[in-house]
mmCIF file of C-alpha atoms in Angstrom:
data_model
loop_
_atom_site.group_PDB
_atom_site.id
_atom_site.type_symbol
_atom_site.label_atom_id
_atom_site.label_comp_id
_atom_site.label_asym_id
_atom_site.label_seq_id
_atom_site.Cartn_x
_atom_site.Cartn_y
_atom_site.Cartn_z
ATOM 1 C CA UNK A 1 114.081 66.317 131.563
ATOM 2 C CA UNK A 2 111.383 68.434 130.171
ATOM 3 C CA UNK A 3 111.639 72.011 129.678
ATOM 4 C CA UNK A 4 109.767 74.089 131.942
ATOM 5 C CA UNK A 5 108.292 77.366 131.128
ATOM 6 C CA UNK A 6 107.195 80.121 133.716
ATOM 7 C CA UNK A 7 103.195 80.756 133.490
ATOM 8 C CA UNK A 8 102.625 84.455 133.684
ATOM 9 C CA UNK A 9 99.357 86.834 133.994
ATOM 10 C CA UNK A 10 99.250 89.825 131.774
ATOM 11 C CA UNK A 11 101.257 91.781 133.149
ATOM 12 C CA UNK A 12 103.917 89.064 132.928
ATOM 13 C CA UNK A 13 104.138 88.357 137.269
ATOM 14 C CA UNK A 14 105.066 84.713 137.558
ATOM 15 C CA UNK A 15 101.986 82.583 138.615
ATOM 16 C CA UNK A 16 103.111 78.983 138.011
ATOM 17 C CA UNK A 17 105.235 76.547 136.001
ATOM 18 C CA UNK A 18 104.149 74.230 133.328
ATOM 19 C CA UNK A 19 106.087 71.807 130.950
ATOM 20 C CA UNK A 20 106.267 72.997 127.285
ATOM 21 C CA UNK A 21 104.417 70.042 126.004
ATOM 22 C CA UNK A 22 101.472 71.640 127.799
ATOM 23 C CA UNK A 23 102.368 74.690 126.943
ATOM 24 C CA UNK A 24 102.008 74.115 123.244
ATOM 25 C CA UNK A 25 99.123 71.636 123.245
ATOM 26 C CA UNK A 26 96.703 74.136 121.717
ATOM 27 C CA UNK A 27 94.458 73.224 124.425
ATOM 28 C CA UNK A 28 95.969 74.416 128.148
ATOM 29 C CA UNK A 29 96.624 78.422 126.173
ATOM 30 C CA UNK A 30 98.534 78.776 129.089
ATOM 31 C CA UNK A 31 100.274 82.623 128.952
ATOM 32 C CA UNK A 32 103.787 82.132 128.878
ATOM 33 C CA UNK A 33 106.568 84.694 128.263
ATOM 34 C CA UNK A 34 109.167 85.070 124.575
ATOM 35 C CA UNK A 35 111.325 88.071 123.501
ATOM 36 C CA UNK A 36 111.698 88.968 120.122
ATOM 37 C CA UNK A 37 114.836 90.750 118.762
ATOM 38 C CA UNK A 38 114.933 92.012 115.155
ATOM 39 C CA UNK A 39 118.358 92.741 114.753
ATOM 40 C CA UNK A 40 118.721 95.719 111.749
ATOM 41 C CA UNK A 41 121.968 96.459 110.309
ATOM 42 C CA UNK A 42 123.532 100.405 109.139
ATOM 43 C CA UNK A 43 122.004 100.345 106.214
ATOM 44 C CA UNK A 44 118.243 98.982 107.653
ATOM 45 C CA UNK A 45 118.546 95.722 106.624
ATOM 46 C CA UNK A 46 116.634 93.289 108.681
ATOM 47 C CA UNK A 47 118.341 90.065 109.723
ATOM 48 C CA UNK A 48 115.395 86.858 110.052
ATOM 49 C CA UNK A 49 116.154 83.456 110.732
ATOM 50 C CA UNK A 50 114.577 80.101 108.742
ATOM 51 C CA UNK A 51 113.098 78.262 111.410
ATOM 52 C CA UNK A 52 114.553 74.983 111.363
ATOM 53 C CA UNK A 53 112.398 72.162 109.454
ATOM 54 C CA UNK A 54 112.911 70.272 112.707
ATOM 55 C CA UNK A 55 111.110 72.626 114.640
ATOM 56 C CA UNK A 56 107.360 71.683 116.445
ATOM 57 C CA UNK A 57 105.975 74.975 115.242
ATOM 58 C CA UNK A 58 105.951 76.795 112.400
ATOM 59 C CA UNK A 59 108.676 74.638 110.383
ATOM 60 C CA UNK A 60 110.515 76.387 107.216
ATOM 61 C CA UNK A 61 108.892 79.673 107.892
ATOM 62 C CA UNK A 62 111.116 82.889 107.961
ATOM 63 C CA UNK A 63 110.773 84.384 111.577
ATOM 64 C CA UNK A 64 112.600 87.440 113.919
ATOM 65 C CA UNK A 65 115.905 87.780 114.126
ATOM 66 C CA UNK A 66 115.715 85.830 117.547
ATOM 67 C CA UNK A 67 112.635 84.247 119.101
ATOM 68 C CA UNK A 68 112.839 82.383 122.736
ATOM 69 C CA UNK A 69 111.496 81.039 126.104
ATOM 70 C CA UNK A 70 111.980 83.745 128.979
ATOM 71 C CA UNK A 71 113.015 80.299 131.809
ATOM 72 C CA UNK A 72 111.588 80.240 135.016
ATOM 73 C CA UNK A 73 113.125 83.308 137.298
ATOM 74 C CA UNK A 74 115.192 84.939 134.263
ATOM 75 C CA UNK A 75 113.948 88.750 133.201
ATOM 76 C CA UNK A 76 113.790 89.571 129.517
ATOM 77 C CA UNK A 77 116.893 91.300 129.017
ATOM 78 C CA UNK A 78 118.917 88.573 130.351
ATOM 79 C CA UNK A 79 116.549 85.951 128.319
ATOM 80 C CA UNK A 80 117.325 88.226 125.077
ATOM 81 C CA UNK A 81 121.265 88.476 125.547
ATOM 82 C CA UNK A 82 120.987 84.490 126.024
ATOM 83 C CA UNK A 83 119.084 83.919 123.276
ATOM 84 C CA UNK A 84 121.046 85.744 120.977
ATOM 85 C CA UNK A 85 123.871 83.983 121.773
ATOM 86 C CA UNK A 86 122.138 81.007 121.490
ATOM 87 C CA UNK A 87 121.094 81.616 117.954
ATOM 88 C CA UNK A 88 123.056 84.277 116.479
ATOM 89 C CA UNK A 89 126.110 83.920 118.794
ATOM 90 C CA UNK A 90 126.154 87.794 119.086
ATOM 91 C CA UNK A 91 128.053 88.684 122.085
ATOM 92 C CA UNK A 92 127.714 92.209 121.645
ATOM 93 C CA UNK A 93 124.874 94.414 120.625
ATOM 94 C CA UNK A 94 122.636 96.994 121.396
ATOM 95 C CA UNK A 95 118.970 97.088 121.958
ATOM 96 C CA UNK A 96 115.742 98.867 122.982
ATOM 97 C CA UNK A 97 112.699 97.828 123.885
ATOM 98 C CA UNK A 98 109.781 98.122 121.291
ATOM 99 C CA UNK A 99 106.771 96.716 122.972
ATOM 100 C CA UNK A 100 105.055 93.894 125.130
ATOM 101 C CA UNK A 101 101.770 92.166 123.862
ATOM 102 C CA UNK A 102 99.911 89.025 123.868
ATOM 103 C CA UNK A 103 100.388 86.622 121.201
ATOM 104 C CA UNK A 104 97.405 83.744 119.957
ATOM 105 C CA UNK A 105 98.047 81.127 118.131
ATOM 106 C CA UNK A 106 95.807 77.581 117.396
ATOM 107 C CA UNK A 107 98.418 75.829 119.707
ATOM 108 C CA UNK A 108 99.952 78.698 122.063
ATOM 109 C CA UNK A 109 99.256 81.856 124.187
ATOM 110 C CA UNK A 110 102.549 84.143 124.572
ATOM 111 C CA UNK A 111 103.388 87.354 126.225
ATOM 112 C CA UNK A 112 106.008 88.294 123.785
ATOM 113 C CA UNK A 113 108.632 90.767 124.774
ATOM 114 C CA UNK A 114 109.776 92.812 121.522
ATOM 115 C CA UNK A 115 113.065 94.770 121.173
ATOM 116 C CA UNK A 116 115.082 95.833 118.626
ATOM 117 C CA UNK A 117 118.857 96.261 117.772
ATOM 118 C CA UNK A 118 121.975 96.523 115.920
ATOM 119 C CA UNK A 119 125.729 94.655 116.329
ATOM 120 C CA UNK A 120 129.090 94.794 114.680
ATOM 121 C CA UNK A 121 129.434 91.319 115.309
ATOM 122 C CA UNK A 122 128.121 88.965 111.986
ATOM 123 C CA UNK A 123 125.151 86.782 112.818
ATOM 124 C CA UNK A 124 126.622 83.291 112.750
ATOM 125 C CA UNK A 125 123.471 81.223 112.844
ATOM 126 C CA UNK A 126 122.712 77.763 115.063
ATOM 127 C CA UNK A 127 122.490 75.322 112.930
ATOM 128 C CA UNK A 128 120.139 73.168 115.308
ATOM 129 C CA UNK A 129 117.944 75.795 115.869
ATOM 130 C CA UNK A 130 118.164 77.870 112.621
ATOM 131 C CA UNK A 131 118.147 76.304 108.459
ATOM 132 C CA UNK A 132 119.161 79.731 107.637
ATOM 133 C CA UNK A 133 119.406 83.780 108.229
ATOM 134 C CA UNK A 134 120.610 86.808 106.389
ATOM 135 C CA UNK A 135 119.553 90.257 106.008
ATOM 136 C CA UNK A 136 116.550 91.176 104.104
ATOM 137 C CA UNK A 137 115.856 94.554 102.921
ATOM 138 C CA UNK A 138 112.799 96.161 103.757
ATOM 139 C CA UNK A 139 111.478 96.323 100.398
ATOM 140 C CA UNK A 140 111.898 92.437 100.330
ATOM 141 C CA UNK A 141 109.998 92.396 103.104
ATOM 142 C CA UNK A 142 107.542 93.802 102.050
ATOM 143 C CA UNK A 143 106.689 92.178 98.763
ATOM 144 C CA UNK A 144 107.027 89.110 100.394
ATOM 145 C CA UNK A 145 104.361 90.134 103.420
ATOM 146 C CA UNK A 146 101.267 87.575 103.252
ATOM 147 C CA UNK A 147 102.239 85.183 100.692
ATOM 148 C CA UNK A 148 102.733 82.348 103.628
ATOM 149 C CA UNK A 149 107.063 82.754 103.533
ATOM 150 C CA UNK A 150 106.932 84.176 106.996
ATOM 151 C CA UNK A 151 105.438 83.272 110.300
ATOM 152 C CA UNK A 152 102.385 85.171 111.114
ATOM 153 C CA UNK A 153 103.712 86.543 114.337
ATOM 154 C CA UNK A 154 106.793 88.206 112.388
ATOM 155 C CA UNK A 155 104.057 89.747 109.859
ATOM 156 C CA UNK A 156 102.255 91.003 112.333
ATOM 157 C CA UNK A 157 105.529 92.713 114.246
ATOM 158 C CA UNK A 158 106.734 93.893 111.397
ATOM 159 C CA UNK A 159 103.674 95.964 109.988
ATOM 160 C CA UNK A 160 102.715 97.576 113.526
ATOM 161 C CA UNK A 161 105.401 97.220 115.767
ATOM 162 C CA UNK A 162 108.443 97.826 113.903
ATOM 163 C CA UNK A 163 106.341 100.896 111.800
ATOM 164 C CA UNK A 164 108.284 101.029 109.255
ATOM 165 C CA UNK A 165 107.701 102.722 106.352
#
């Protein structure tokens, strides 16, 4: 069966359901809630994931630390601990809560819930969700920023929500 994804209004109350397909059509720009975990380790490092080259959007690129669908009647903390288990299988880890915003794309609208965090635990990536992850320095980050290696939503997150330096 298709996945469903809960259709929110801006303030992210529940309003309807609506397949992903639609979802993602780039036509529908239905607003549908993600969280967004960037997952830093003691000495700043930033851990990002390869999105898979199987992936529908944004195949290849170098994204967040953890990027998923908030499903229908599930709140963003309990999307974010299943999502990094999902992808990082991180049991354990600590997090805040950075900011909420709306996020445009050609093919999607999403609310996008970002936090941010540390573990002890070592990232041990899904391989059918994930080519690759490790941690990045910032520096690397930052000489890499707009040369097309990331997604756009990551660049954006990183240079005015994460504010770092």
């Amino acid at each position: 069966p298709e996945e469903l994804f809960p259709v929110v209004d801006e303030d992210g109350n529940q309003i309807s359901l609506a397949p992903r397909k639609i979802c993602h059509d780039g036509k529908s720009m239905l607003l549908h809630p993600v969280v967004h975990l960037h997952l830093f380790d003691e000495q700043g490092n930033l851990f990002l994931q390869k999105r898979a080259s199987t992936k529908d959007l944004l195949p290849g690129k170098w994204d967040s630390s953890v990027g998923g669908h908030v499903s229908p009647g599930e709140d963003t903390e309990t999307a974010l601990k299943r999502e990094t288990l999902e992808e990082l299988g991180l049991k354990s880890f600590e997090f805040i809560f950075n900011k909420k915003y709306i996020w445009k794309s050609q093919r999607e609208r999403e609310l996008v819930f970002s936090f941010r965090g540390s573990s002890k635990e070592i990232p041990v990536t899904d391989p059918g969700e994930i080519d690759e992850g490790r941690y990045w320095s910032v520096n690397e980050i930052k000489m890499n920023i707009g040369t097309g290696l990331f997604t756009p939503n990551f660049e954006y997150e990183f240079l005015t929500i994460l504010n770092i330096k």
